[in-house]
Coordinates of C-alpha atoms in Angstrom, one line a residue:
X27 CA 3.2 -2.2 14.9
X28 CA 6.0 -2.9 12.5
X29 CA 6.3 -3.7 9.3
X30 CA 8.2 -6.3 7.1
X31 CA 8.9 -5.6 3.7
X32 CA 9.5 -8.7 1.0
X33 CA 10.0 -8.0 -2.6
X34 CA 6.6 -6.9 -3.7
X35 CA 4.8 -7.4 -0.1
X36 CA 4.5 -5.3 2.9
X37 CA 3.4 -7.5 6.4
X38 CA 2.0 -5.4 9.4
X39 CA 3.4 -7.0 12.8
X40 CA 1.8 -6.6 16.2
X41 CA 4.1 -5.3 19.0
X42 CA 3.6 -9.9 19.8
X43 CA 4.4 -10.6 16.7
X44 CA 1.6 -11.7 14.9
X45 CA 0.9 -10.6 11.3
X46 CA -1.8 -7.9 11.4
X47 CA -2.2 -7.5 7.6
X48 CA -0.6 -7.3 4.2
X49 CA -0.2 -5.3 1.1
X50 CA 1.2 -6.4 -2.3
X51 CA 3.2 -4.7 -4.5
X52 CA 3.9 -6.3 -7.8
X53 CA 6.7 -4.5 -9.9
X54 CA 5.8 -3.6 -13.4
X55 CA 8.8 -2.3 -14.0
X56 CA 12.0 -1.1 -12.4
X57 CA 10.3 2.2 -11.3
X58 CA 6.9 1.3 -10.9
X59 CA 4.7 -1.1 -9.3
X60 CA 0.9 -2.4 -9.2
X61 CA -0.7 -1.8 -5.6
X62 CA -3.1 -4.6 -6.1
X63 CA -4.2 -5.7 -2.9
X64 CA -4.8 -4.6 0.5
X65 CA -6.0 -6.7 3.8
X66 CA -6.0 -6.5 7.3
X67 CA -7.0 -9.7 9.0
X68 CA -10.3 -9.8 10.8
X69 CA -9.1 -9.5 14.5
X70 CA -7.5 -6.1 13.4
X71 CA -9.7 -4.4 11.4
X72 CA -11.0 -0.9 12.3
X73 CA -7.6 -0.4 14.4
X74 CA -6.0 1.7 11.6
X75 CA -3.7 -1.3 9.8
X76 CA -4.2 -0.6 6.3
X77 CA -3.5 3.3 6.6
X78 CA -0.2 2.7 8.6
X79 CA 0.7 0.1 5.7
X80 CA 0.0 2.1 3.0
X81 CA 1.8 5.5 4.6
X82 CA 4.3 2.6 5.2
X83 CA 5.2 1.4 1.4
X84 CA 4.2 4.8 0.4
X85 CA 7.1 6.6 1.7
X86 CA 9.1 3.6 1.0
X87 CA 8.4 4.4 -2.8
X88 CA 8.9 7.8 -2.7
X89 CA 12.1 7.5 -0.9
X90 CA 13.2 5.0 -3.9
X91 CA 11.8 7.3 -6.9
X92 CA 9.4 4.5 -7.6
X93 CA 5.3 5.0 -8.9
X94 CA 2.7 2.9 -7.9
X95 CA -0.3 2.4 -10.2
X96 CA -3.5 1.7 -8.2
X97 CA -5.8 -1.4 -8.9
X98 CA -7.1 -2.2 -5.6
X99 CA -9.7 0.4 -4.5
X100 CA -8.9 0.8 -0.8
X101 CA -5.4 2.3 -2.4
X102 CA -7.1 4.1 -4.8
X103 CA -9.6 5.6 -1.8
X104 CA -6.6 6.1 0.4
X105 CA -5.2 8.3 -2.5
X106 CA -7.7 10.3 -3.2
X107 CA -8.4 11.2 0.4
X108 CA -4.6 12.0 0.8
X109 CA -3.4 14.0 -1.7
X110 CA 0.3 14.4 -1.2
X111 CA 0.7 11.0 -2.3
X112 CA -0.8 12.0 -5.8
X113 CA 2.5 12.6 -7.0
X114 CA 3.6 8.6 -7.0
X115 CA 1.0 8.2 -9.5
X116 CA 2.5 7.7 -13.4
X117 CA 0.9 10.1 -15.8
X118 CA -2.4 11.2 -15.6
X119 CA -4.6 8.6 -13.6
X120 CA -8.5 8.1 -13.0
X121 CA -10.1 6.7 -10.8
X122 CA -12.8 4.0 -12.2
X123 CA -15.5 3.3 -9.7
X124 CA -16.5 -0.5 -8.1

């Protein structure tokens, strides 16, 4: 798997080069951005794509000083299950419950 990044998109890309899934990224400002939606296409599902995206644009933030607020809930659930992202969260965040 690979992984394309647009301005405020992340694609996953099989090793044959079909999309796998997406995540986007709007930017609310310079250093922070809105992780708003997560999907992995049917075919994929259950194979681990959204956790290698969001490691993925994770690291990509952190390596670019950038935050990420959470409105999706698989992002928010990915957070809160791994922790050492916590610290690409802006200010003091909780999580609200679907």
């Amino acid at each position: 798997m690979t992984f394309a990044f647009e301005k405020e998109r992340i694609t996953a890309i099989s090793s044959d080069r079909i999309p796998m899934g997406y995540i986007t990224f709007p930017r609310i400002r310079s250093d922070l951005v809105n992780i708003n939606q997560v999907t992995t296409y049917p075919r994929f599902r259950g194979q681990g794509v959204a956790e290698a995206m969001m490691e993925a644009l994770l690291t990509r933030l952190s390596e670019e000083n950038r935050k990420a607020a959470l409105t999706c809930p698989f992002a928010q659930n990915y957070v809160e299950q791994h922790p050492q992202w916590k610290h690409l969260l802006p200010g003091c965040i909780h999580f609200t419950r679907h």
